[in-house]
Amino acid sequence: MSATPNPAAATEFAKGLAGVVAGTTAIASLEGTLRYRGYDIEPLARAGDFEEVAYLLLHGQLPTQREHAAFGDRVAAAARSLPAAALDALARLAAARPDAAPMDALRTGVSMLGLVERDDTPGDRTALLVQAERLLGQVPALLAAWLDLAAGRPVAPWPSGSLATALLERLTGRAPAAPHAAIFGTTLVLYAEHEFNASTFAARTVASTGSDMHSCITAAIGALKGPLHGGANEKVLEVLGAIGTADRAEAWVHEQFAAKRVVMGFGHRVYKDGDVRAKLLGTMCREMVRGTAGDALEDLADRVERIMLAAKALKPNLDWPAARVYHALGLPVNVFTPIFVVARMSGWTAHVIEQVGDNRIIRPLSIYTGAAPRDYLPLAARG
Ligand code: ACO
């Protein structure tokens, strides 16, 4: 039996699929600037709210006021109705491993929801949309529930208000000031979607096999967790903490280069002249903390940016300002990447629906670099 030969009989390939077009999408484009379904990211980030953007990504157009309100109600209702079986299981895990990373709790939690809700097929478009909206509410509620359970508290109810306001209230334990809820919402809008990034591609790959929504999202969360992707926003604060003061920045950055370590929060596979989202949020972050103790961290961040630009022509990505915003809002570092999950749920689920709607299994080829053909020797003959 012979396999179809590798068409290129290839000796060349794009490591990390850099520059490879792996499919089509109508959800987001990065040409010139980032656009969600044709809308420039800047007005969406300045004036849109997360529900509006999530609706746009999932349904293809901006909602009317009525559609917006109804969508928000459906998402909030889902946040208030986590299945008891999933919560019970989470409570046991929290009692056994209270120090587990919230990212692991989310990945496990979504997988448990799939089991509890008996999700085993992709369903039709309508069913997938219902599921996507439900998960949009359940995932932030899972995160908040985990934090309560891991701290040994009873699970608090999901507050009223927009998803951004409610989640920020759940994460800090107090109703947020309006400007804080607004910038937090902006981070969710900016994190919502980004075309064929690693986690979205993971979700689409799982969807392409005919698997179910919860399996796609579980895979996506696992991919997002890595420090080269979503995990970078947690590492950014470690970087700033490790440098300490602006006068140490130059030496610290060059130590990283000498050790061939990447500086978290800088560089991007697609944006080579800077990440539009980082520019937008960086400015907002500086404005938010101006005149407070947060100024010192902004000065340090500024210094690192200038050093990275001069030394390597590298500019910040979204994780660089997002970590500083979350820190300024008083959030613990271990929820930074889970917040990214909450936001990216909108993009992931939209991509799963798009993949299911026009599917062919994702199955690329590889170039074999292993041992030459050799004969099998039975175990007994190998001594
Ligand atoms: N610090 C130091 N050097 C870097 C950095 C960095 N942050 N980013 C890239 N480089 C270097 C690479 O090592 C490479 O050097 P080389 O030519 O000597 O090998 C060169 O710059 C070019 O790298 P790219 O091809 O542009 O990097 P790639 O596309 O493979 O990786 C990535 C992109 C993973 C984002 C990388 O820039 C990185 O590791 N950054 C730090 C982690 C991070 O911030 N991730 C968040 C991504 S954005 C997001 O998830 C919202």
XYZ file of C-alpha atoms and ligand atoms in Angstrom:
434
model
C 0.000 0.000 0.000
C 1.428 3.385 -0.871
C 0.470 6.775 0.523
C -0.130 9.807 -1.645
C 3.326 11.299 -2.138
C 4.112 14.604 -0.523
C 3.231 16.964 -3.401
C 6.283 19.116 -3.025
C 8.559 16.113 -2.327
C 9.340 18.944 -0.106
C 12.543 20.128 1.376
C 11.109 23.527 2.162
C 8.384 24.525 4.557
C 7.392 27.528 6.648
C 8.443 26.908 10.231
C 5.564 27.804 12.523
C 3.442 28.157 9.352
C 4.818 31.706 9.095
C 3.339 33.444 6.073
C 1.162 30.443 5.193
C -2.465 31.169 4.285
C -4.389 28.378 5.992
C -7.959 29.255 5.048
C -10.509 31.984 4.541
C -12.486 33.935 7.108
C -15.120 36.666 7.084
C -14.689 37.410 10.801
C -11.587 39.601 11.046
C -8.865 41.023 8.826
C -5.460 42.472 9.634
C -4.892 44.252 6.346
C -3.824 47.805 7.088
C -5.485 47.728 10.469
C -7.481 45.247 12.524
C -11.132 45.033 11.499
C -13.928 42.943 12.967
C -16.388 42.038 10.216
C -15.264 45.111 8.273
C -15.376 47.564 11.197
C -12.156 49.334 12.186
C -11.047 48.304 15.687
C -10.523 51.890 16.848
C -14.158 53.081 17.053
C -15.186 49.675 18.379
C -12.599 49.969 21.160
C -13.459 53.572 21.973
C -17.248 53.436 21.793
C -18.338 49.816 21.557
C -19.016 47.490 24.438
C -18.126 43.835 24.644
C -21.666 42.565 24.093
C -21.938 44.670 20.933
C -18.667 43.280 19.598
C -19.433 39.689 20.567
C -22.798 39.981 18.828
C -21.064 41.404 15.748
C -18.542 38.563 15.652
C -21.152 35.848 16.142
C -24.053 37.211 14.128
C -22.189 39.122 11.420
C -23.685 42.575 12.010
C -23.921 45.141 14.779
C -26.994 44.675 16.971
C -29.878 47.116 17.190
C -30.525 48.409 20.713
C -33.161 45.733 21.166
C -30.952 42.946 19.900
C -28.130 44.245 22.105
C -30.300 44.210 25.234
C -31.703 40.755 24.487
C -28.223 39.378 23.762
C -26.879 40.836 27.035
C -29.802 39.274 28.916
C -29.145 35.850 27.382
C -25.440 36.012 28.240
C -26.135 37.188 31.815
C -28.761 34.460 32.250
C -26.157 31.876 31.225
C -23.706 33.353 33.743
C -26.325 32.780 36.442
C -27.080 29.200 35.522
C -23.914 27.150 35.753
C -24.983 23.493 36.003
C -24.849 22.237 39.592
C -22.943 19.109 38.558
C -20.132 21.212 37.058
C -20.019 23.488 40.115
C -19.896 20.481 42.456
C -16.992 18.988 40.530
C -15.216 22.348 40.513
C -15.721 22.634 44.278
C -14.042 19.263 44.825
C -11.115 20.254 42.639
C -10.798 23.610 44.408
C -10.765 21.866 47.795
C -8.036 19.488 46.608
C -5.977 22.033 44.622
C -6.815 25.571 45.804
C -3.563 26.862 44.352
C -4.223 25.544 40.828
C -3.947 28.134 38.057
C -7.312 29.661 37.129
C -6.404 28.910 33.477
C -6.331 25.207 34.301
C -9.621 25.550 36.153
C -11.192 27.208 33.097
C -9.880 24.587 30.674
C -11.145 21.810 32.942
C -14.385 23.692 33.628
C -15.280 24.061 29.949
C -14.514 20.406 29.381
C -16.786 19.524 32.320
C -19.573 21.691 30.911
C -19.331 19.724 27.675
C -19.750 16.483 29.599
C -22.580 17.767 31.796
C -24.426 19.243 28.827
C -23.794 16.087 26.759
C -22.230 18.068 23.944
C -20.993 15.538 21.442
C -21.833 16.927 18.022
C -21.372 20.305 16.355
C -25.125 20.740 15.727
C -26.528 23.132 13.133
C -25.734 26.849 12.921
C -28.642 27.856 15.180
C -27.683 25.297 17.808
C -24.053 26.421 17.667
C -25.052 30.064 18.126
C -27.149 29.190 21.180
C -24.226 27.243 22.569
C -21.793 30.105 21.837
C -23.952 32.650 23.643
C -24.373 30.310 26.605
C -20.615 29.763 26.855
C -20.000 33.517 26.657
C -21.835 33.830 29.971
C -20.752 30.572 31.546
C -17.008 31.046 31.115
C -16.667 34.288 33.117
C -19.012 32.807 35.721
C -16.802 29.699 35.906
C -13.747 31.875 36.475
C -15.430 33.839 39.274
C -16.813 30.650 40.837
C -13.377 29.034 40.806
C -11.818 32.024 42.577
C -14.501 31.881 45.285
C -14.184 28.122 45.733
C -10.375 28.190 45.771
C -10.520 30.873 48.477
C -12.941 28.727 50.504
C -15.866 31.148 50.006
C -19.379 30.284 48.846
C -19.931 31.153 45.193
C -21.310 34.707 45.016
C -24.173 35.512 42.645
C -23.447 36.992 39.214
C -24.021 40.780 39.461
C -26.282 42.838 37.216
C -24.886 45.090 34.489
C -22.775 44.540 31.393
C -20.425 41.575 31.225
C -17.414 43.862 31.762
C -18.920 45.530 34.843
C -20.185 42.276 36.307
C -16.922 40.398 35.768
C -14.824 43.228 37.176
C -17.098 43.328 40.217
C -16.756 39.563 40.667
C -12.964 39.717 40.323
C -12.398 42.631 42.699
C -15.301 42.087 45.102
C -16.685 45.613 44.669
C -18.777 47.493 42.131
C -16.287 49.209 39.779
C -16.137 52.941 39.083
C -17.514 53.697 35.613
C -14.123 54.624 34.039
C -12.610 51.400 35.361
C -15.445 49.307 33.950
C -15.053 51.186 30.662
C -11.335 50.487 30.202
C -11.816 46.888 31.333
C -14.522 46.570 28.663
C -12.121 48.033 26.118
C -9.584 45.315 26.893
C -12.310 42.716 26.259
C -13.145 44.326 22.915
C -9.466 44.392 21.923
C -8.900 40.783 22.997
C -12.111 39.507 21.372
C -10.826 38.345 18.011
C -7.651 38.092 15.974
C -8.022 35.950 12.876
C -5.926 32.750 12.600
C -3.880 33.057 15.810
C -2.669 29.846 17.479
C -5.639 29.293 19.813
C -8.236 30.079 17.151
C -6.457 27.780 14.743
C -6.492 25.073 17.426
C -10.249 25.560 17.833
C -10.780 25.419 14.068
C -8.613 22.306 13.756
C -10.713 20.503 16.366
C -13.928 21.745 14.707
C -12.666 20.471 11.343
C -12.699 16.902 12.640
C -16.434 17.109 13.330
C -15.930 17.422 17.066
C -18.122 19.467 19.397
C -17.973 23.111 20.529
C -16.752 22.369 24.078
C -13.867 20.279 22.736
C -12.883 23.128 20.397
C -12.899 25.653 23.245
C -11.038 23.343 25.605
C -8.263 23.017 22.999
C -8.250 26.767 22.417
C -7.830 27.513 26.123
C -4.900 25.104 26.251
C -3.287 26.893 23.308
C -3.922 30.353 24.711
C -2.280 29.464 28.010
C 1.224 29.316 26.536
C 3.480 32.300 27.298
C 4.147 32.965 23.611
C 0.409 33.572 23.158
C -2.137 34.637 25.808
C 0.029 33.632 28.756
C 2.271 36.592 27.894
C 0.011 39.081 29.681
C 0.764 37.428 33.029
C 4.480 37.312 32.237
C 4.533 41.034 31.405
C 3.959 41.931 35.015
C 6.746 39.549 36.035
C 9.015 41.372 33.575
C 8.169 44.784 34.984
C 8.587 43.479 38.528
C 11.928 41.851 37.687
C 13.299 45.079 36.193
C 12.043 47.108 39.144
C 13.170 50.611 38.236
C 13.734 52.446 34.958
C 17.489 52.773 35.533
C 17.777 48.941 35.502
C 15.877 48.550 32.232
C 18.751 48.801 29.757
C 20.886 46.205 31.547
C 17.935 43.861 32.106
C 16.801 43.898 28.480
C 20.341 43.210 27.237
C 20.652 40.348 29.724
C 17.558 38.804 28.092
C 19.020 39.194 24.623
C 22.336 37.676 25.740
C 20.474 34.702 27.214
C 18.385 34.431 23.997
C 15.173 34.989 25.947
C 12.241 36.851 24.434
C 10.879 39.882 26.254
C 7.237 39.212 26.991
C 4.739 41.662 25.515
C 6.878 42.513 22.478
C 6.846 41.283 18.909
C 4.109 39.741 16.835
C 3.903 37.213 14.027
C 1.743 39.463 11.866
C 2.282 43.049 13.050
C 5.826 43.951 12.197
C 5.260 47.680 12.554
C 3.431 47.592 15.858
C 0.140 46.239 17.129
C -2.672 48.765 16.650
C -4.386 47.393 19.783
C -1.292 48.049 21.901
C -1.086 51.644 20.692
C -4.731 52.286 21.546
C -4.674 50.649 24.961
C -1.220 51.996 25.875
C -2.491 55.554 25.498
C -5.640 54.785 27.510
C -3.593 53.140 30.244
C -1.287 56.150 30.606
C -4.289 58.472 30.796
C -5.957 56.294 33.410
C -3.036 56.204 35.834
C -1.754 59.774 35.267
C -1.143 61.505 38.595
C -1.313 58.253 40.606
C 1.311 55.866 41.954
C 0.863 53.956 38.678
C 2.912 56.617 36.887
C 6.166 54.952 37.962
C 5.201 51.689 36.239
C 4.209 53.603 33.113
C 7.583 55.368 33.101
C 9.300 52.010 33.370
C 7.153 50.551 30.572
C 7.954 53.555 28.425
C 11.663 53.104 28.997
C 11.519 49.414 28.066
C 9.577 50.267 24.904
C 12.260 52.721 23.808
C 15.055 50.240 24.513
C 13.295 47.430 22.606
C 12.689 49.696 19.647
C 16.261 50.952 19.513
C 17.871 47.552 20.081
C 15.659 45.229 17.996
C 13.044 47.372 16.249
C 10.442 45.445 18.253
C 7.181 47.090 19.343
C 4.715 46.085 22.056
C 1.790 43.788 21.445
C -1.575 44.015 23.212
C -0.395 42.050 26.233
C 2.036 44.815 27.170
C -0.561 47.492 28.043
C -3.311 44.999 28.979
C -1.218 43.647 31.868
C -0.642 47.195 33.143
C -4.351 48.037 32.908
C -5.304 44.909 34.853
C -2.657 45.655 37.463
C -3.893 49.253 37.797
C -7.420 47.906 38.285
C -6.155 45.887 41.242
C -6.539 42.465 39.636
C -4.306 39.553 40.647
C -1.887 38.388 37.937
C -3.311 34.871 37.707
C -6.591 36.144 36.236
C -4.985 38.117 33.380
C -4.942 35.246 30.875
C -8.364 33.949 32.000
C -9.766 37.421 31.204
C -8.285 37.013 27.721
C -10.190 33.686 27.529
C -13.458 35.409 28.475
C -12.983 37.934 25.665
C -11.666 35.511 23.023
C -14.631 33.187 23.594
C -16.455 35.456 21.158
C -13.851 35.048 18.416
C -13.285 31.337 19.034
C -16.969 30.437 18.911
C -17.478 32.558 15.775
C -14.584 30.705 14.111
C -15.930 27.306 15.138
C -19.273 28.194 13.571
C -17.536 29.440 10.417
C -15.405 26.285 10.180
C -18.387 23.977 10.650
C -20.302 25.931 7.993
C -17.706 25.257 5.285
C -15.621 22.374 6.494
C -12.768 20.289 5.232
C -10.612 18.493 7.759
C -7.417 20.408 8.576
C -4.595 18.004 7.921
C -1.300 19.403 6.658
C 1.827 17.441 5.692
C 5.272 17.214 7.193
C 8.816 16.548 6.037
C 10.175 13.415 7.641
C 13.555 13.919 9.317
C 13.834 10.692 11.299
C 15.808 7.467 10.914
C 16.241 5.861 7.480
C 14.113 2.741 6.854
C 15.342 -0.122 9.054
C 14.313 -3.665 9.864
C 12.309 -4.568 12.926
C 14.042 -6.969 15.307
C 11.678 -8.817 17.670
C 12.164 -7.919 21.353
C 13.554 -11.374 22.179
C 16.291 -10.939 19.585
C 17.366 -7.533 20.894
C 18.997 -8.801 24.090
N 11.950 39.666 22.544
C 13.170 39.475 21.984
N 13.334 39.056 20.726
C 12.228 38.826 19.994
C 10.932 39.025 20.508
C 10.823 39.466 21.839
N 9.638 39.659 22.400
N 10.023 38.737 19.554
C 10.721 38.354 18.478
N 12.050 38.410 18.733
C 13.122 38.075 17.839
C 13.062 36.603 17.490
O 13.732 35.828 18.461
C 13.727 36.598 16.163
O 15.119 36.683 16.356
P 16.129 35.863 15.413
O 15.865 36.382 14.022
O 17.464 36.203 15.963
O 15.746 34.418 15.554
C 13.262 37.904 15.533
O 12.938 38.747 16.633
C 12.076 37.781 14.640
O 11.037 37.089 15.316
P 9.631 36.845 14.630
O 9.806 35.971 13.445
O 9.037 38.193 14.398
O 8.845 36.104 15.781
P 7.672 35.027 15.588
O 6.680 35.498 14.625
O 8.232 33.674 15.365
O 7.077 35.037 17.076
C 6.040 35.968 18.985
C 6.084 35.981 17.462
C 5.835 34.535 19.490
C 4.860 36.826 19.424
C 7.362 36.545 19.524
O 7.488 37.892 19.120
C 7.469 36.441 21.035
O 7.881 35.404 21.552
N 7.074 37.517 21.791
C 7.053 37.454 23.227
C 5.799 36.726 23.716
C 4.550 37.557 23.555
O 4.541 38.744 23.896
N 3.470 36.927 23.047
C 2.193 37.607 22.866
C 1.767 37.553 21.418
S 0.414 38.635 21.063
C -0.937 37.962 21.799
O -1.048 36.813 22.102
C -2.058 38.956 22.106
